[in-house]
CSV table of C-alpha atoms and ligand atoms in Angstrom, one decimal:
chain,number,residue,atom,x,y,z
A,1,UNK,CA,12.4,-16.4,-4.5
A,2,UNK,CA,10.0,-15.0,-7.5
A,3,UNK,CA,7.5,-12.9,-6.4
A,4,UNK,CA,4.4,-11.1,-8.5
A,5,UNK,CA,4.9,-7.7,-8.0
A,6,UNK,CA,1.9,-5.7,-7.4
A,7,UNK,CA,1.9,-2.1,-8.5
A,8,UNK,CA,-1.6,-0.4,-7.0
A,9,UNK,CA,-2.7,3.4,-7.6
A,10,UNK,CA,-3.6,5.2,-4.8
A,11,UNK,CA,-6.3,8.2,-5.9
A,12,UNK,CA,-6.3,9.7,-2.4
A,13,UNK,CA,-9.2,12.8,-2.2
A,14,UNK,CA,-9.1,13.0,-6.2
A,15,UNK,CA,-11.2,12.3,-9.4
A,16,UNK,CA,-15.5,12.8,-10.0
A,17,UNK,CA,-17.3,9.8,-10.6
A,18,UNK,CA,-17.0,10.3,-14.3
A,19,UNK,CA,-13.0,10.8,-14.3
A,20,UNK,CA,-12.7,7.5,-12.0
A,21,UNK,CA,-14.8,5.5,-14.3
A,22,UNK,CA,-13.0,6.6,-17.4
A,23,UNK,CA,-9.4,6.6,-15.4
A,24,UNK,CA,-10.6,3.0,-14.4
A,25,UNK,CA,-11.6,1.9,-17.8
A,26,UNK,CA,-8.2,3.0,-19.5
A,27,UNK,CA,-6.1,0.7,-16.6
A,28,UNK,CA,-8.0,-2.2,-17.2
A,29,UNK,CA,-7.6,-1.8,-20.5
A,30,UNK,CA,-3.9,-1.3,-20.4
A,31,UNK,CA,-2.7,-4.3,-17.3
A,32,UNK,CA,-1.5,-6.9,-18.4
A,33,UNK,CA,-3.4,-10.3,-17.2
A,34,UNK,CA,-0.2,-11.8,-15.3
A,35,UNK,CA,3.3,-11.3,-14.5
A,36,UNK,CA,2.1,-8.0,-12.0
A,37,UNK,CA,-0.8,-7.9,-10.2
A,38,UNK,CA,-2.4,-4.1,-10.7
A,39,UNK,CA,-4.9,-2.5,-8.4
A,40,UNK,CA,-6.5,0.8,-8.1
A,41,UNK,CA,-8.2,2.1,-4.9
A,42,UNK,CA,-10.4,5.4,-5.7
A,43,UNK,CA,-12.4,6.8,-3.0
A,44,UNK,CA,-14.9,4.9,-1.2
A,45,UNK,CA,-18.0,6.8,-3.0
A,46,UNK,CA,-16.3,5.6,-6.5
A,47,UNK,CA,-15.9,1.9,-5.2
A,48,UNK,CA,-19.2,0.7,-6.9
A,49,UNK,CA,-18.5,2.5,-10.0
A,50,UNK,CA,-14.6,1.5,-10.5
A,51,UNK,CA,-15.7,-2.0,-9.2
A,52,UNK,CA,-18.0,-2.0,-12.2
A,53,UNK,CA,-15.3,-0.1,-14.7
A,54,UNK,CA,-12.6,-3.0,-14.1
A,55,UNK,CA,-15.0,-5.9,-14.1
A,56,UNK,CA,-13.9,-9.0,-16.0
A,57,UNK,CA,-10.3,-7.3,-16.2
A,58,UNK,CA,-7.1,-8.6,-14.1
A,59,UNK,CA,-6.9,-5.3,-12.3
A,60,UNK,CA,-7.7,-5.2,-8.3
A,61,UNK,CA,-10.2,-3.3,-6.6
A,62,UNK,CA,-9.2,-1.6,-3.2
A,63,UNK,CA,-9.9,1.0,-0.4
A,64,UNK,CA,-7.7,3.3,0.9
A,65,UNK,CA,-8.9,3.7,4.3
A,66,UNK,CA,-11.1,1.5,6.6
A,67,UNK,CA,-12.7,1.0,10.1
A,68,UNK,CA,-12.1,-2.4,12.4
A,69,UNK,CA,-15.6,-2.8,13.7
A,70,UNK,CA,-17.7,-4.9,12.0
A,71,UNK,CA,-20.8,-2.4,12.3
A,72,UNK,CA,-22.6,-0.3,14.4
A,73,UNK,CA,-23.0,3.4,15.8
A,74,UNK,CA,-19.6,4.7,13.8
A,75,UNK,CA,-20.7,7.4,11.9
A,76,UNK,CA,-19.0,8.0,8.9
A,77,UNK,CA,-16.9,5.0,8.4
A,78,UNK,CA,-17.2,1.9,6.6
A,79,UNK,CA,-16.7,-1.3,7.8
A,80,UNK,CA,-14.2,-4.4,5.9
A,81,UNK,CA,-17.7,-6.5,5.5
A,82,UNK,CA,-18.9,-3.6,3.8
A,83,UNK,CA,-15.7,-3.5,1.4
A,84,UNK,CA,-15.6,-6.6,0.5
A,85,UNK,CA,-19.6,-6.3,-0.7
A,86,UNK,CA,-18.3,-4.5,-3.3
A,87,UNK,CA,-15.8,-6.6,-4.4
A,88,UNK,CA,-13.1,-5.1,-2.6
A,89,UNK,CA,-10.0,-7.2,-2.5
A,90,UNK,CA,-6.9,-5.1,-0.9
A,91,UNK,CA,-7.3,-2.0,1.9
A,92,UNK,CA,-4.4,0.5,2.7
A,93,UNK,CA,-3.6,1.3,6.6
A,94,UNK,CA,-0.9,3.9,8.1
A,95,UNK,CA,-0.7,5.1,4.9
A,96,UNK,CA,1.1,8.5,6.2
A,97,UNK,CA,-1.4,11.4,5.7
A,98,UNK,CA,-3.9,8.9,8.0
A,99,UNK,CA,-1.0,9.0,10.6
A,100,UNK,CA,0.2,12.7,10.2
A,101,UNK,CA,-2.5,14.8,8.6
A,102,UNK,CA,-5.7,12.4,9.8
A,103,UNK,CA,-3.7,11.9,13.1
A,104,UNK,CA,-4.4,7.9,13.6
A,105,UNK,CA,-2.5,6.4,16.2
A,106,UNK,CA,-0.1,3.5,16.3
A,107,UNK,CA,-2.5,1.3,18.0
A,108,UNK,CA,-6.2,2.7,15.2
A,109,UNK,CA,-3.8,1.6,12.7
A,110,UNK,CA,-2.8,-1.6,14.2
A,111,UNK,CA,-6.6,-2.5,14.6
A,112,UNK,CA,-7.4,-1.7,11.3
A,113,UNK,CA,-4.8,-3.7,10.0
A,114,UNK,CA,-5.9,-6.5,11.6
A,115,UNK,CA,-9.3,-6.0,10.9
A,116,UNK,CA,-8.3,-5.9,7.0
A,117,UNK,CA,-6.7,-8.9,7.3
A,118,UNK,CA,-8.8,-11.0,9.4
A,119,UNK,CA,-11.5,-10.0,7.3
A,120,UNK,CA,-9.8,-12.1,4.2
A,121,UNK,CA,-8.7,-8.8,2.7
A,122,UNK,CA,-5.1,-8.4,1.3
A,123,UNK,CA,-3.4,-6.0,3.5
A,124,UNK,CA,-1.4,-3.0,2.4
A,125,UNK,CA,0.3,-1.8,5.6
A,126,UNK,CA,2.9,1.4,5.0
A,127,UNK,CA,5.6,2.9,6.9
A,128,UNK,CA,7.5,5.0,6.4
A,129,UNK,CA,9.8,7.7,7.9
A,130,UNK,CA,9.7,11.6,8.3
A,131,UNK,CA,12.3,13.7,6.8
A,132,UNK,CA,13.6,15.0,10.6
A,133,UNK,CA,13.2,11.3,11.6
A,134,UNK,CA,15.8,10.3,8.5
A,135,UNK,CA,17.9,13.0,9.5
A,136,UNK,CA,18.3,11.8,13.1
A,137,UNK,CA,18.9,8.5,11.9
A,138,UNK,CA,15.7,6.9,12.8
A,139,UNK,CA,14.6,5.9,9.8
A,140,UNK,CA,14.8,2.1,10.1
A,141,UNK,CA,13.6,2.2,13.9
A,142,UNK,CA,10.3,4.3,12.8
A,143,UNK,CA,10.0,1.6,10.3
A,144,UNK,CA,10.4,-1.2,13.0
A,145,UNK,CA,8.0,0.7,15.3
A,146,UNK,CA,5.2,0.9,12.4
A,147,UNK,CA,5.4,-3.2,12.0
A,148,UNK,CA,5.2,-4.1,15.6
A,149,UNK,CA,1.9,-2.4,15.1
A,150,UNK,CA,0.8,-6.0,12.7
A,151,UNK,CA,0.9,-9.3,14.7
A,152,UNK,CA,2.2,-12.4,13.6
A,153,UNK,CA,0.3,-14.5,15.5
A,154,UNK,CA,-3.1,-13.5,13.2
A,155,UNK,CA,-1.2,-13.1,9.9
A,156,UNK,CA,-0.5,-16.3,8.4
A,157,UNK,CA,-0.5,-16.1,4.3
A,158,UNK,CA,2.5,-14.3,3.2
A,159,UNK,CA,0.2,-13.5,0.1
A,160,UNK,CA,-2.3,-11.6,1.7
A,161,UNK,CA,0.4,-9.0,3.4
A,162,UNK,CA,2.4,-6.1,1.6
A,163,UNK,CA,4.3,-3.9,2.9
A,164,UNK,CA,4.1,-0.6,1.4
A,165,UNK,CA,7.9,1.6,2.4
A,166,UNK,CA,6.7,5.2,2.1
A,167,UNK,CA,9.3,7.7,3.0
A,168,UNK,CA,7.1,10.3,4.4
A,169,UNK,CA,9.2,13.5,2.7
A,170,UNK,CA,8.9,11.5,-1.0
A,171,UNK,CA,5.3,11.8,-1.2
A,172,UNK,CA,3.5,14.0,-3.2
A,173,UNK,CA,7.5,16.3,-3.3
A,174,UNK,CA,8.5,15.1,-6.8
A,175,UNK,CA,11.7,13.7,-4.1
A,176,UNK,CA,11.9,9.9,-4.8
A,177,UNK,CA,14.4,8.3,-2.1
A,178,UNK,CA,17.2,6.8,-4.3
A,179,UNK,CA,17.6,3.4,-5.5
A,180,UNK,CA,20.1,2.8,-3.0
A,181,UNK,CA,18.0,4.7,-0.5
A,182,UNK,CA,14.9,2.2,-0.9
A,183,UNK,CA,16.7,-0.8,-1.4
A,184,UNK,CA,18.5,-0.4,1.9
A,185,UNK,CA,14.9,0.2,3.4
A,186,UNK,CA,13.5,-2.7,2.3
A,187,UNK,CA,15.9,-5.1,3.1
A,188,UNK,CA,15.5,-4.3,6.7
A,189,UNK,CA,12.2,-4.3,6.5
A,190,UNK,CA,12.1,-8.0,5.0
A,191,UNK,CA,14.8,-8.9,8.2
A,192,UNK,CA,12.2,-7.5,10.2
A,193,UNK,CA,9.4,-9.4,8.7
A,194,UNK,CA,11.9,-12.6,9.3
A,195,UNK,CA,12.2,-11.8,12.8
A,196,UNK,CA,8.7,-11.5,13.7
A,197,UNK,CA,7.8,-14.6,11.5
A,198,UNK,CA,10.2,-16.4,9.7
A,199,UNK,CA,12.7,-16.3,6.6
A,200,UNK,CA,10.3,-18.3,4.3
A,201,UNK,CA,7.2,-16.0,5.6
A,202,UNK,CA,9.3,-13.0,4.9
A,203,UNK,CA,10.7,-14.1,1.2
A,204,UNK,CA,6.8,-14.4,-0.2
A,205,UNK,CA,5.8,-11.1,1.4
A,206,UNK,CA,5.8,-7.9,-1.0
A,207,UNK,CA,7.2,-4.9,-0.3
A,208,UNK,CA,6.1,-2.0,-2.4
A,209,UNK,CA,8.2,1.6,-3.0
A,210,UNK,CA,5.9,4.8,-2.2
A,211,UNK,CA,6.9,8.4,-2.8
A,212,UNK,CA,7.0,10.0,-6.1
A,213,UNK,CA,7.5,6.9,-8.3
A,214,UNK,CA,6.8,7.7,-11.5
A,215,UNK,CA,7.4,6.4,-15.3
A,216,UNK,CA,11.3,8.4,-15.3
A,217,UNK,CA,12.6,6.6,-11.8
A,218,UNK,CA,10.1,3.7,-12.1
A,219,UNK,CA,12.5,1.2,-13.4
A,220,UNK,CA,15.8,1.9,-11.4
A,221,UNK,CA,13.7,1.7,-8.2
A,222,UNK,CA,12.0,-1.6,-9.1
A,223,UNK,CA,15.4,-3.0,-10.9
A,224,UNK,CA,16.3,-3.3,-6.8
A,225,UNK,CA,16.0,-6.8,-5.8
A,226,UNK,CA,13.3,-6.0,-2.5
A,227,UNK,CA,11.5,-4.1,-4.1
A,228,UNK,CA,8.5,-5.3,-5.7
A,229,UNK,CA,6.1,-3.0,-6.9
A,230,UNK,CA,4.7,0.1,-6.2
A,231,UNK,CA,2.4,2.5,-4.2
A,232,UNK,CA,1.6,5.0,-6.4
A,233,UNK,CA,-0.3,8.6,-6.1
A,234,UNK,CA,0.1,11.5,-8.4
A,235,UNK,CA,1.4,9.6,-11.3
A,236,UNK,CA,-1.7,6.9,-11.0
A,237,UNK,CA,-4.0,9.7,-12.0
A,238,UNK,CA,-3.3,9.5,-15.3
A,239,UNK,CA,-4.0,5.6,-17.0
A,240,UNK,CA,-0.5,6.8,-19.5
A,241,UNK,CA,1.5,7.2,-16.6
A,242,UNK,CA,0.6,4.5,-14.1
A,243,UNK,CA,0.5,2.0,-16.8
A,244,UNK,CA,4.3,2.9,-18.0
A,245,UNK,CA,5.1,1.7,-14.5
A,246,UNK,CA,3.0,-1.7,-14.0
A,247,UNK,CA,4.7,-2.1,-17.3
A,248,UNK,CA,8.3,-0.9,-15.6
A,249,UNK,CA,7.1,-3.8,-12.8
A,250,UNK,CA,7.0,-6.5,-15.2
B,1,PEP,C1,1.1,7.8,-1.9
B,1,PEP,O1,0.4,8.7,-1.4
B,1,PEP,O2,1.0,6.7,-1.5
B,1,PEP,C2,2.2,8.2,-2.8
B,1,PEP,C3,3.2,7.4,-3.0
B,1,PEP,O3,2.0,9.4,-3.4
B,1,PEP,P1,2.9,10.0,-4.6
B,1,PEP,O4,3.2,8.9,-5.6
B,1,PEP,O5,2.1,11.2,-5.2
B,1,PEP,O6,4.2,10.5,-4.0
């Protein structure tokens, strides 16, 4: 089974409006225009701006955050309708500092996943384990726990759902997990998608490495055969770096 694999750039809290524009220029210049899909997800105040930086370029505009109601008295948060007004194609949920730091339950990230998908958005759903969780062996059961919170019965295009495996003590540590590490990860994580839907459903879906990937380990960790792209932080700050691994991806 080919699948595209999608390398995205995750800005978090980071960049001015000036440095996003000119970060986002120097991606879309570099991505290549198949072979790897490429996105970028700056804050929401830079959306409009980015949006307008990677116009008419391969490269993917996303969110890193978002809430499930459609509108209303929610001050503060932005809606998927309002996203996808600004072109907004792909949205992040339990990425791990919303679970640990932002303190979002199980069940906020579960509606917000389905709110990102039922709203036509791709989905970029991470899990991932904490370092006292991998050392009391529970890595693959947190895992299993953070996709029960996505239901099957809403989710039909394999397409439109990634699974990003973020080890919660790689990221933003300079600690990648190994090769070995990730690829053992991932493959459960595919048998868990083929539980909960089916083999076929589970071979088209993409499931991306998080946690200190960066141009050096880029190419060992996506040489793995179930792993097929990336979630990247620090090292998509820079176009240089971030483009040395959509190219790693290719
Ligand atoms: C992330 O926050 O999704 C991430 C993977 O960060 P870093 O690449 O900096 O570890």
């Amino acid at each position: 089974m080919t699948r595209v694999p999608f390398v995205a750039g995750n800005w978090k809290m980071n960049t001015s409006k000036s440095a996003a524009i000119e970060l986002a220029r120097g991606v879309a210049a570099g991505a290549p225009a198949s072979s790897v899909q490429v996105g970028v997800a700056p804050p929401f105040v830079y959306l409009d701006a980015v949006g307008q930086a990677i116009g008419g370029s391969s490269v993917l505009l996303g969110a890193q955050d978002c809430y499930f109601e459609k509108n209303g008295a929610f001050t503060g948060e932005i809606s998927v309708e309002m996203l996808k007004d600004l072109g907004v194609k792909f949205c992040l949920t339990g990425h791990s500092e919303r679970r640990h730091v932002l303190k979002e339950s199980g069940e906020l990230v579960g509606r917000k996943a389905a709110a990102v998908y039922g709203g036509g958005l791709t989905l970029i759903h991470c899990v991932g384990e904490k370092l006292e969780e991998r050392d009391a062996n529970q890595t693959l059961a947190v895992c299993q726990k953070q996709l029960d919170e996505l239901s099957p019965s809403t989710m039909h295009d394999p397409d439109r759902l990634v699974i990003a495996y973020e080890p919660v003590w790689a990221i933003g540590t300079g600690r990648n997990a190994t090769d070995a590490q990730a690829q053992e990860v991932h493959a459960f994580i595919r048998g868990a998608i083929a539980r909960k839907w089916n083999k076929d459903f589970a071979d088209r879906v993409r499931i991306q490495y998080g946690g200190s990937m960066k141009p050096e380990n880029a190419a060992g960790l996506l040489a793995r055969p179930d792993v097929d792209g990336g979630l990247i932080g620090g090292a998509a700050l820079k176009a240089d770096s971030f483009l040395a691994i959509v190219m790693a991806a290719r």
